[in-house]
Tab-separated table of C-alpha atoms in Angstrom:
chain	number	residue	atom	x	y	z
A	97	MET	CA	8.704	14.471	-35.772
A	98	THR	CA	9.912	10.819	-35.469
A	99	GLU	CA	10.200	8.856	-32.494
A	100	PRO	CA	14.021	9.064	-32.330
A	101	GLU	CA	13.847	12.884	-32.725
A	102	ILE	CA	11.488	13.304	-30.021
A	103	THR	CA	13.586	11.160	-27.632
A	104	ALA	CA	16.861	13.193	-28.835
A	105	LEU	CA	14.660	16.488	-28.109
A	106	LEU	CA	13.852	15.207	-24.414
A	107	THR	CA	17.322	14.202	-23.884
A	108	ARG	CA	18.612	17.622	-24.945
A	109	ALA	CA	15.913	19.289	-22.808
A	110	GLY	CA	16.796	17.051	-19.703
A	111	ASP	CA	20.570	17.739	-20.007
A	112	ASP	CA	21.599	19.239	-16.725
A	113	GLY	CA	24.757	20.413	-18.340
A	114	GLY	CA	26.780	19.020	-15.306
A	115	ARG	CA	24.531	21.050	-12.702
A	116	PRO	CA	26.056	19.681	-9.438
A	117	LEU	CA	23.641	17.758	-7.187
A	118	GLU	CA	22.653	19.292	-4.060
A	119	THR	CA	21.543	16.114	-2.249
A	120	ASN	CA	23.493	14.829	0.760
A	121	LEU	CA	23.187	11.245	0.475
A	122	THR	CA	23.853	10.726	4.133
A	123	ASP	CA	21.045	13.200	5.016
A	124	LEU	CA	18.707	11.450	2.374
A	125	LEU	CA	19.251	8.002	4.024
A	126	ALA	CA	18.755	9.377	7.309
A	127	LEU	CA	15.244	10.819	5.849
A	128	ALA	CA	14.411	7.629	4.331
A	129	GLN	CA	15.140	5.804	7.457
A	130	ALA	CA	12.973	8.279	9.573
A	131	ASP	CA	10.151	7.830	7.083
A	132	ARG	CA	10.190	4.240	7.421
A	133	SER	CA	10.312	4.295	11.148
A	134	ARG	CA	7.448	6.844	11.369
A	135	ARG	CA	5.311	4.529	9.058
A	136	ARG	CA	6.090	1.600	11.214
A	137	ALA	CA	5.288	3.568	14.439
A	138	ARG	CA	2.279	4.965	13.008
A	139	ALA	CA	0.984	1.299	12.218
A	140	GLY	CA	2.181	0.318	15.745
A	141	LEU	CA	0.458	3.088	17.484
A	142	GLY	CA	-3.076	1.454	16.745
A	143	VAL	CA	-1.828	-1.729	18.325
A	144	LEU	CA	-0.387	0.143	21.255
A	145	ALA	CA	-3.555	2.178	21.856
A	146	ALA	CA	-5.604	-1.177	21.750
A	147	ALA	CA	-3.342	-2.648	24.263
A	148	ALA	CA	-3.434	0.532	26.344
A	149	ALA	CA	-7.202	0.519	26.220
A	150	VAL	CA	-7.269	-3.306	27.188
A	151	ALA	CA	-4.907	-2.405	30.081
A	152	ALA	CA	-7.245	0.359	31.270
A	153	GLY	CA	-10.183	-2.255	31.170
A	154	VAL	CA	-12.238	-0.138	28.717
A	155	VAL	CA	-12.224	-2.381	25.752
A	156	LEU	CA	-13.149	-5.719	27.035
A	157	ALA	CA	-13.293	-5.811	30.813
A	158	PRO	CA	-13.685	-9.314	32.053
A	159	HIS	CA	-16.813	-10.128	34.174
A	160	VAL	CA	-16.427	-10.544	37.629
A	161	THR	CA	-18.418	-12.843	39.885
A	162	SER	CA	-19.129	-11.464	43.317
A	163	ASP	CA	-19.513	-13.200	46.529
A	164	GLU	CA	-23.238	-13.427	45.831
A	165	GLY	CA	-22.473	-15.160	42.691
A	166	ARG	CA	-24.080	-12.409	40.412
A	167	GLN	CA	-21.830	-10.756	37.736
A	168	VAL	CA	-20.754	-7.270	38.387
A	169	GLN	CA	-19.235	-4.717	36.012
A	170	PRO	CA	-15.665	-4.684	36.750
A	171	ALA	CA	-15.291	-0.946	37.016
A	172	ALA	CA	-12.489	-1.106	39.405
A	173	VAL	CA	-10.683	-4.046	37.959
A	174	ALA	CA	-7.586	-2.703	36.021
A	175	PRO	CA	-5.976	-5.716	34.351
A	176	THR	CA	-2.243	-5.545	34.649
A	177	ARG	CA	0.090	-6.676	31.826
A	178	ALA	CA	3.144	-7.205	33.883
A	179	GLY	CA	4.771	-10.447	33.570
A	180	PHE	CA	3.724	-13.337	31.269
A	181	VAL	CA	1.061	-16.067	31.891
A	182	SER	CA	2.091	-19.538	31.292
A	183	ASP	CA	0.444	-21.697	28.957
A	184	ASN	CA	-1.294	-23.885	31.358
A	185	GLU	CA	-2.442	-20.735	33.348
A	186	VAL	CA	-3.910	-19.500	30.040
A	187	LEU	CA	-5.930	-22.420	29.585
A	188	ARG	CA	-7.000	-22.624	33.219
A	189	ARG	CA	-8.289	-19.153	32.956
A	190	CYS	CA	-9.903	-19.472	29.559
A	191	ARG	CA	-11.283	-22.781	29.881
A	192	PRO	CA	-10.532	-24.901	33.061
A	193	ASP	CA	-12.328	-28.042	31.805
A	194	GLY	CA	-8.824	-29.355	30.601
A	195	THR	CA	-10.095	-30.404	27.119
A	196	TRP	CA	-8.647	-27.445	25.196
A	197	ASP	CA	-5.063	-26.769	23.683
A	198	LEU	CA	-3.555	-23.425	22.536
A	199	THR	CA	-3.167	-23.003	18.771
A	200	HIS	CA	-0.195	-21.125	19.334
A	201	PRO	CA	1.724	-22.512	22.343
A	202	GLU	CA	5.031	-21.155	20.785
A	203	ARG	CA	3.936	-17.515	21.728
A	204	SER	CA	4.188	-15.863	25.078
A	205	TYR	CA	1.009	-14.440	26.553
A	206	GLN	CA	0.171	-11.741	28.923
A	207	VAL	CA	-3.308	-10.691	30.579
A	208	GLY	CA	-5.335	-9.017	27.786
A	209	ASP	CA	-3.822	-10.994	24.973
A	210	LEU	CA	-5.927	-12.656	22.580
A	211	VAL	CA	-5.510	-16.527	22.277
A	212	VAL	CA	-7.179	-19.283	20.035
A	213	LEU	CA	-7.873	-22.399	21.745
A	214	GLU	CA	-8.598	-25.876	19.940
A	215	LYS	CA	-10.750	-28.525	21.433
A	216	HIS	CA	-8.944	-32.013	21.891
A	217	GLY	CA	-9.449	-33.733	18.757
A	218	GLY	CA	-9.841	-30.540	16.542
A	219	THR	CA	-13.654	-30.423	16.741
A	220	GLY	CA	-13.974	-26.690	17.665
A	221	LYS	CA	-12.125	-23.468	18.322
A	222	LEU	CA	-12.855	-20.547	20.496
A	223	LEU	CA	-11.196	-17.121	21.136
A	224	CYS	CA	-10.268	-15.906	24.739
A	225	GLN	CA	-8.713	-12.764	25.780
A	226	VAL	CA	-6.619	-13.988	28.770
A	227	PRO	CA	-8.534	-12.637	31.871
A	228	GLU	CA	-6.948	-11.694	35.268
A	229	ILE	CA	-6.766	-14.174	37.991
A	230	GLY	CA	-10.201	-14.861	39.318
A	231	SER	CA	-11.878	-13.616	36.430
A	232	THR	CA	-14.063	-15.450	34.100
A	233	ALA	CA	-13.357	-15.500	30.362
A	234	VAL	CA	-15.911	-13.709	28.346
A	235	ALA	CA	-18.014	-15.609	25.554
A	236	SER	CA	-15.870	-16.434	22.417
A	237	ASP	CA	-18.062	-14.185	19.909
A	238	GLN	CA	-18.016	-11.214	22.210
A	239	VAL	CA	-14.027	-11.430	22.130
A	240	TYR	CA	-14.540	-11.773	18.246
A	241	ARG	CA	-16.704	-8.654	18.074
A	242	THR	CA	-14.306	-6.500	20.088
A	243	PHE	CA	-11.381	-7.639	17.965
A	244	SER	CA	-13.057	-7.069	14.699
A	245	ARG	CA	-14.107	-3.675	15.326
A	246	SER	CA	-11.107	-1.689	14.220
A	247	THR	CA	-7.745	-1.793	12.511
A	248	ALA	CA	-5.607	-2.719	15.168
A	249	PRO	CA	-7.570	-5.389	16.862
A	250	LEU	CA	-8.472	-6.827	13.534
A	251	GLY	CA	-4.789	-7.396	12.973
A	252	THR	CA	-4.346	-8.998	16.301
A	253	LEU	CA	-7.478	-11.205	15.535
A	254	CYS	CA	-5.735	-12.261	12.227
A	255	ALA	CA	-2.526	-13.057	13.892
A	256	ALA	CA	-4.567	-15.242	16.732
A	257	VAL	CA	-6.363	-17.206	13.967
A	258	ALA	CA	-3.336	-17.642	11.691
A	259	PRO	CA	-2.390	-21.287	11.442
A	260	ARG	CA	0.573	-22.532	13.276
A	261	GLY	CA	3.948	-22.900	11.365
A	262	SER	CA	2.976	-21.570	7.933
A	263	VAL	CA	2.534	-18.046	8.975
A	264	PRO	CA	4.711	-15.901	11.019
A	265	ASP	CA	3.630	-14.157	14.162
A	266	LEU	CA	1.585	-11.135	12.933
A	267	ARG	CA	0.702	-9.632	16.261
A	268	HIS	CA	2.637	-6.513	15.482
A	269	ALA	CA	2.378	-6.329	11.857
A	270	SER	CA	0.531	-3.365	10.125
A	271	VAL	CA	-2.922	-3.723	8.582
A	272	LEU	CA	-2.737	-2.410	5.226
A	273	ALA	CA	-6.467	-2.560	4.362
A	274	GLU	CA	-9.509	-4.087	5.906
A	275	ALA	CA	-13.195	-4.614	4.998
A	276	HIS	CA	-16.212	-5.662	6.769
A	277	ALA	CA	-19.466	-7.304	5.891
A	278	GLY	CA	-21.772	-8.058	8.761
A	279	ASN	CA	-20.082	-10.388	11.006
A	280	VAL	CA	-17.212	-11.232	8.758
A	281	ALA	CA	-14.007	-9.263	8.349
A	282	ALA	CA	-11.146	-9.363	6.031
A	283	ALA	CA	-7.624	-7.738	5.907
A	284	LEU	CA	-4.374	-7.278	4.281
A	285	ILE	CA	-1.606	-7.670	6.683
A	286	ALA	CA	1.991	-6.389	5.867
A	287	GLY	CA	4.442	-9.281	5.926
A	288	ALA	CA	8.068	-9.284	5.137
A	289	ASP	CA	9.944	-8.916	1.853
A	290	ASP	CA	7.682	-9.521	-0.867
A	291	VAL	CA	4.883	-11.371	0.805
A	292	ASP	CA	1.869	-10.121	2.632
A	293	TYR	CA	-0.818	-11.952	4.361
A	294	ALA	CA	-4.759	-12.146	3.414
A	295	CYS	CA	-6.975	-12.790	6.408
A	296	ALA	CA	-10.528	-13.688	6.685
A	297	VAL	CA	-12.257	-14.093	9.895
A	298	SER	CA	-15.921	-14.975	10.987
A	299	PRO	CA	-17.501	-15.553	14.575
A	300	PRO	CA	-16.180	-18.769	16.002
A	301	SER	CA	-19.663	-19.771	16.641
A	302	TRP	CA	-20.525	-20.046	12.994
A	303	ASP	CA	-20.998	-23.554	11.716
A	304	THR	CA	-19.511	-22.819	8.589
A	305	GLY	CA	-17.296	-19.768	7.321
A	306	THR	CA	-13.751	-19.084	7.381
A	307	ASN	CA	-10.926	-18.089	9.710
A	308	THR	CA	-7.952	-18.157	7.782
A	309	VAL	CA	-4.731	-16.431	6.983
A	310	SER	CA	-2.816	-17.064	3.729
A	311	ALA	CA	0.449	-15.647	2.279
A	312	VAL	CA	-0.063	-13.519	-0.892
A	313	ALA	CA	2.630	-12.360	-3.087
A	314	VAL	CA	3.034	-8.736	-3.524
A	315	GLY	CA	1.589	-7.903	-7.000
A	316	SER	CA	-1.211	-10.694	-6.793
A	317	LEU	CA	-4.568	-10.933	-5.423
A	318	TYR	CA	-5.654	-13.642	-3.003
A	319	THR	CA	-9.206	-14.720	-3.590
A	320	ALA	CA	-11.406	-17.157	-1.629
A	321	SER	CA	-15.247	-17.779	-1.566
A	322	TRP	CA	-17.587	-19.700	0.543
A	323	GLU	CA	-21.481	-19.975	1.289
A	324	ARG	CA	-23.176	-19.709	4.719
A	325	ALA	CA	-26.677	-20.820	5.341
A	326	ALA	CA	-28.562	-17.806	6.576
A	327	GLN	CA	-30.958	-17.931	9.403
A	328	GLY	CA	-34.610	-18.157	8.328
A	329	GLY	CA	-33.527	-19.867	5.213
A	330	GLY	CA	-31.481	-18.907	2.129
A	331	SER	CA	-27.665	-18.511	2.206
A	332	THR	CA	-25.302	-15.810	1.701
A	333	THR	CA	-22.105	-16.010	-0.600
A	334	TYR	CA	-19.016	-14.442	0.739
A	335	ALA	CA	-15.791	-13.778	-1.049
A	336	VAL	CA	-12.643	-12.267	0.253
A	337	LEU	CA	-10.073	-10.423	-1.909
A	338	ALA	CA	-6.896	-9.208	-0.825
A	339	GLY	CA	-3.404	-8.062	-2.022
A	340	GLN	CA	-0.998	-5.445	-2.844
A	341	VAL	CA	-1.941	-4.536	-6.623
A	342	ASP	CA	-1.066	-1.946	-9.099
A	343	ASP	CA	-0.446	1.508	-7.645
A	344	ALA	CA	-2.653	2.908	-10.275
A	345	ALA	CA	-5.678	1.024	-9.310
A	346	ARG	CA	-8.426	2.902	-7.505
A	347	HIS	CA	-11.434	0.487	-7.361
A	348	LEU	CA	-11.963	-3.283	-7.202
A	349	GLU	CA	-15.213	-4.580	-8.522
A	350	VAL	CA	-16.570	-7.923	-7.601
A	351	GLY	CA	-19.549	-9.872	-8.610
A	352	PRO	CA	-21.133	-12.463	-10.789
A	353	ALA	CA	-20.349	-12.258	-14.603
A	354	ALA	CA	-23.943	-11.266	-15.078
A	355	GLY	CA	-25.332	-9.469	-12.092
A	356	PRO	CA	-24.719	-6.783	-9.863
A	357	THR	CA	-21.142	-5.998	-8.681
A	358	GLN	CA	-19.839	-4.654	-5.433
A	359	THR	CA	-17.257	-1.996	-5.565
A	360	PHE	CA	-14.345	-1.507	-3.017
A	361	PRO	CA	-11.671	1.261	-2.660
A	362	VAL	CA	-8.027	0.415	-3.423
A	363	GLY	CA	-5.425	3.064	-1.708
A	364	SER	CA	-1.680	3.006	-2.423
A	365	GLY	CA	-2.120	-0.281	-4.178
A	366	HIS	CA	-3.442	-2.022	-1.036
A	367	VAL	CA	-6.823	-3.568	-1.024
A	368	ALA	CA	-8.991	-5.692	1.028
A	369	ALA	CA	-12.372	-6.581	-0.108
A	370	LEU	CA	-15.377	-8.561	1.320
A	371	TYR	CA	-18.144	-9.455	-1.038
A	372	ALA	CA	-21.402	-10.567	0.561
A	373	ALA	CA	-24.626	-11.401	-1.346
A	374	PRO	CA	-27.621	-13.568	-1.150
A	375	ALA	CA	-26.584	-16.940	-2.796
A	376	GLU	CA	-28.830	-17.622	-5.883
A	377	ALA	CA	-29.198	-21.016	-7.534
A	378	GLY	CA	-27.348	-21.392	-10.739
A	379	GLN	CA	-25.172	-18.200	-10.062
A	380	SER	CA	-22.343	-17.798	-12.140
A	381	PRO	CA	-18.880	-17.682	-10.582
A	382	LEU	CA	-17.590	-14.515	-9.201
A	383	SER	CA	-15.052	-12.541	-10.905
A	384	TRP	CA	-13.146	-9.308	-10.191
A	385	ARG	CA	-11.990	-6.486	-12.173
A	386	LEU	CA	-9.306	-3.816	-11.054
A	387	LEU	CA	-9.947	-0.388	-12.361
A	388	ALA	CA	-7.910	2.897	-12.494
A	389	ASP	CA	-9.340	6.265	-11.757
A	390	ASP	CA	-10.882	6.602	-15.226
A	391	GLY	CA	-12.366	3.174	-15.192
A	392	HIS	CA	-9.674	1.882	-17.227
A	393	LEU	CA	-9.253	-1.935	-16.667
A	394	LEU	CA	-5.913	-2.994	-15.135
A	395	ALA	CA	-6.507	-6.523	-14.484
A	396	SER	CA	-9.311	-9.098	-14.023
A	397	GLY	CA	-9.898	-12.567	-12.948
A	398	THR	CA	-12.216	-15.121	-11.308
A	399	VAL	CA	-12.574	-15.709	-7.617
A	400	ASP	CA	-11.366	-19.152	-6.447
B	158	MET	CA	18.931	-6.700	6.690
B	159	GLY	CA	19.086	-2.994	7.888
B	160	ARG	CA	22.811	-2.297	7.223
B	161	GLY	CA	22.688	-4.258	4.111
B	162	ARG	CA	19.690	-2.360	2.831
B	163	ASP	CA	21.188	0.850	3.706
B	164	VAL	CA	24.402	0.088	1.795
B	165	GLU	CA	22.573	-1.079	-1.190
B	166	PHE	CA	20.200	1.935	-1.181
B	167	THR	CA	23.082	4.439	-0.902
B	168	GLU	CA	24.827	2.793	-3.833
B	169	PHE	CA	21.460	2.862	-5.734
B	170	ALA	CA	20.838	6.455	-4.785
B	171	VAL	CA	24.410	7.520	-6.051
B	172	GLY	CA	23.830	5.907	-9.254
B	173	SER	CA	20.201	7.211	-9.983
B	174	LEU	CA	19.716	10.421	-8.281
B	175	ARG	CA	21.058	12.430	-11.434
B	176	ASP	CA	18.862	10.360	-13.821
B	177	LEU	CA	15.752	10.782	-11.519
B	178	ARG	CA	16.389	14.575	-11.230
B	179	ARG	CA	16.392	14.774	-15.032
B	180	THR	CA	13.321	12.806	-15.306
B	181	ALA	CA	11.376	15.063	-12.984
B	182	TYR	CA	12.780	18.057	-14.574
B	183	LEU	CA	11.235	17.042	-17.927
B	184	VAL	CA	7.891	16.907	-16.282
B	185	CYS	CA	8.053	19.885	-13.865
B	186	GLY	CA	10.528	22.154	-15.591
B	187	ASP	CA	12.279	23.469	-12.346
B	188	TRP	CA	15.843	21.814	-11.464
B	189	HIS	CA	15.392	22.532	-7.655
B	190	LEU	CA	11.836	21.018	-7.503
B	191	ALA	CA	13.184	18.071	-9.613
B	192	GLU	CA	15.882	17.317	-7.248
B	193	ASP	CA	13.210	17.516	-4.402
B	194	LEU	CA	10.991	15.130	-6.275
B	195	ALA	CA	13.862	12.738	-7.145
B	196	GLN	CA	14.690	12.683	-3.340
B	197	ASP	CA	10.998	11.943	-2.433
B	198	ALA	CA	11.059	9.227	-5.043
B	199	LEU	CA	14.291	7.516	-3.537
B	200	ILE	CA	12.615	7.771	0.019
B	201	ARG	CA	9.573	5.651	-1.448
B	202	VAL	CA	12.106	3.212	-2.945
B	203	TYR	CA	13.807	2.627	0.488
B	204	ARG	CA	10.211	2.285	1.972
B	205	SER	CA	9.431	-0.411	-0.606
B	206	TRP	CA	12.842	-1.722	-0.720
B	207	ASP	CA	11.989	-5.295	0.348
B	208	ARG	CA	8.910	-5.347	-1.798
B	209	ILE	CA	10.679	-4.869	-4.976
B	210	GLU	CA	10.993	-8.215	-6.197
B	211	ARG	CA	14.034	-7.822	-8.590
B	212	ARG	CA	16.781	-5.367	-8.119
B	213	GLU	CA	16.960	-4.627	-12.016
B	214	SER	CA	13.384	-3.271	-11.523
B	215	LEU	CA	14.492	-0.662	-8.994
B	216	ALA	CA	15.417	1.867	-11.598
B	217	GLY	CA	12.266	1.506	-13.448
B	218	TYR	CA	10.252	1.564	-10.280
B	219	ALA	CA	12.128	4.731	-9.168
B	220	ARG	CA	11.569	6.538	-12.454
B	221	ARG	CA	7.779	5.820	-12.610
B	222	THR	CA	7.513	6.811	-9.035
B	223	THR	CA	9.269	10.024	-9.888
B	224	VAL	CA	7.018	10.843	-12.889
B	225	ARG	CA	4.099	10.092	-10.528
B	226	LEU	CA	5.221	12.578	-7.855
B	227	ALA	CA	5.834	15.344	-10.398
B	228	ILE	CA	2.180	14.813	-11.692
B	229	ASP	CA	0.738	14.687	-8.075
B	230	HIS	CA	2.860	18.021	-7.338
B	231	ALA	CA	1.521	19.628	-10.336
B	232	ARG	CA	-2.247	18.840	-9.298
B	233	LYS	CA	-1.639	20.557	-6.025
B	234	PRO	CA	-3.481	23.972	-5.960
B	235	ARG	CA	-0.352	25.928	-4.970
B	236	ARG	CA	1.315	24.574	-8.012
B	237	ARG	CA	-1.507	25.573	-10.269
B	238	GLU	CA	-1.022	29.068	-9.106
B	239	ARG	CA	2.500	29.324	-10.277
B	240	PRO	CA	3.226	30.289	-13.919
B	241	GLY	CA	4.815	27.766	-16.284
B	242	PRO	CA	8.209	26.292	-15.529
B	243	VAL	CA	11.131	28.615	-15.652
B	244	PRO	CA	14.023	26.864	-16.905
B	245	ASP	CA	17.179	27.485	-14.772
B	246	ARG	CA	20.353	28.327	-16.605
B	247	VAL	CA	23.330	26.208	-16.177
B	248	VAL	CA	26.453	28.403	-16.154
B	249	THR	CA	28.723	25.774	-17.489
B	250	ASP	CA	26.676	25.432	-20.802
B	251	ALA	CA	27.912	26.742	-24.098
B	252	THR	CA	25.692	29.701	-25.183
B	253	ALA	CA	24.383	28.020	-28.337
B	254	ASP	CA	23.480	24.653	-26.631
B	255	LEU	CA	21.658	26.518	-23.904
B	256	GLY	CA	19.718	28.566	-26.206
B	257	GLU	CA	18.450	25.449	-28.002
B	258	ARG	CA	17.851	23.622	-24.631
B	259	ASP	CA	15.822	26.784	-23.446
B	260	GLU	CA	13.680	26.672	-26.677
B	261	VAL	CA	12.862	23.063	-26.058
B	262	THR	CA	12.155	23.363	-22.365
B	263	GLN	CA	9.934	26.437	-23.022
B	264	ALA	CA	8.141	24.266	-25.743
B	265	LEU	CA	7.752	21.676	-23.231
B	266	ALA	CA	6.255	24.131	-20.704
B	267	THR	CA	3.435	24.987	-23.090
B	268	LEU	CA	2.129	21.338	-22.443
B	269	ALA	CA	-0.063	20.389	-19.615
B	270	PRO	CA	1.790	18.136	-16.993
B	271	ARG	CA	0.110	15.103	-18.021
B	272	GLN	CA	0.904	15.578	-21.600
B	273	ARG	CA	4.658	16.176	-20.594
B	274	ALA	CA	4.591	13.077	-18.449
B	275	CYS	CA	3.060	11.103	-21.486
B	276	LEU	CA	5.967	12.274	-23.555
B	277	VAL	CA	8.510	11.579	-20.957
B	278	LEU	CA	7.361	8.076	-20.047
B	279	ARG	CA	6.732	7.182	-23.728
B	280	PHE	CA	10.004	8.615	-25.279
B	281	HIS	CA	12.297	9.102	-22.578
B	282	LEU	CA	11.766	6.228	-20.372
B	283	ASP	CA	10.717	4.122	-23.370
B	284	CYS	CA	7.479	2.766	-21.615
B	285	THR	CA	4.650	0.996	-23.701
B	286	VAL	CA	1.407	2.783	-23.939
B	287	ALA	CA	0.003	0.123	-21.468
B	288	GLU	CA	2.775	0.948	-19.038
B	289	THR	CA	2.274	4.649	-19.266
B	290	ALA	CA	-1.431	4.266	-18.714
B	291	ARG	CA	-0.761	2.378	-15.495
B	292	VAL	CA	1.780	4.776	-14.275
B	293	LEU	CA	-0.770	7.777	-14.976
B	294	GLY	CA	-3.875	5.783	-13.811
B	295	CYS	CA	-5.730	6.324	-17.169
B	296	SER	CA	-6.757	4.212	-20.209
B	297	GLU	CA	-4.410	3.613	-22.955
B	298	GLY	CA	-6.779	5.647	-25.257
B	299	THR	CA	-6.114	8.569	-23.019
B	300	VAL	CA	-2.407	8.115	-23.235
B	301	LYS	CA	-2.577	7.929	-27.011
B	302	SER	CA	-4.706	11.099	-27.401
B	303	GLN	CA	-2.557	13.118	-24.750
B	304	THR	CA	0.491	11.975	-26.624
B	305	SER	CA	-0.821	13.012	-29.890
B	306	ASP	CA	-1.966	16.309	-28.544
B	307	ALA	CA	1.354	17.053	-26.841
B	308	LEU	CA	3.191	16.383	-29.917
B	309	THR	CA	1.029	18.739	-32.038
B	310	ARG	CA	1.377	21.288	-29.407
B	311	LEU	CA	5.185	20.637	-29.267
B	312	ARG	CA	5.659	21.074	-33.015
B	313	ALA	CA	3.729	24.015	-33.075
B	314	ALA	CA	5.679	25.689	-30.096
B	315	LEU	CA	8.988	24.768	-31.657
B	316	GLY	CA	7.868	26.178	-35.054
B	317	VAL	CA	7.075	29.385	-33.433
B	318	SER	CA	10.464	29.319	-31.723
B	319	THR	CA	12.221	28.705	-34.984
B	320	GLU	CA	10.475	31.562	-36.704
B	321	ARG	CA	11.349	34.017	-33.882
B	322	ARG	CA	15.081	33.012	-34.094
B	323	SER	CA	15.351	33.330	-37.656
B	324	ARG	CA	14.134	36.937	-37.652
């Protein structure tokens, strides 16, 4: 049986003989729209839940100083989110010393929102969750820990650390995939059209590390790596890889060419991987391999 | 964007639904299920509308999604409990054509779903071995062996059918 014969055979077998279509296209469009709305709502629910938790004061209640000057737990303090807080007021509540600027002054903020402040002259950054009037902002790393713990806050964190101008406001965007390694987190954030955003964040107090959000074209993989000196000697190599890849991919392997690899899951073509391993002298560059269910190699490359 | 997308999507659905149903039918062997799968595929196309880079790739994306959905459906336990595909009859067909088509359909029904998918992707949708492997999430070697096995079984099944008809 030749190829044209097989093709002809299948064409005959698939001939519907004029069988009418039963699909109502108006209904189909409505179904498609509902499906899209549902997926968007599902992605947004996480953000709303986090916002609601903040409003209830259960995620990150600001410390309150009592008349005696000691800190008390603000069990009775329920931050309200009614109304916006001006930029100057955000700065005053977060760092009243007057030497900081907002990274994103173009955005509007309410109590409970996450902001990034930059020291005048660009010598430092810190995170702040806009506190209630009369409350003291919590430490930058504590805010980071809270906002890197689960999907929706991680998306919020990525939106906050994103550079101004080159990346849109991602505060309400969906997190398609995320990964954590110690104090570092990575995420793939849904963008618009054919562009997503790869995000990598580390605690603000780290002397080195990365807090970055970069556009990544659908179908390609964003890669970046860096080293950080570990306490007590030695250093750790980190690599972040994120993107929308082949639907058939199930695993992403990352590691030096001759050495142990780390494997990360790929779901629905979305992947965010965070490689972390002790840095070794003379270590070969990291490479990655995208694998199908049965281990079939779909794509490979090196980490930039 | 929304209104333009809806109009474009509806135009695309009108032009491709029948083709997608045919593709799904070749894998699942059931016209009703095939139309459901084609609808599901179109819903996924709508979901990814902004992400599909070039419009000309829409048809290929929709077809591959249809095959993938048909394979996924075949993997579900409730599907395994059902007997092989039972071809629906089309009342407008000429009797001779119907008999021949039924024979081919029944021969296809003797194949495993992934074998049918290999044949459909390779010879109906004209995918390369590599493209077929990507759609099915397996190696190119697996595609080649599945295709070879499928053709052997298909020849055998059609041979039996021919013998029966000649009696």
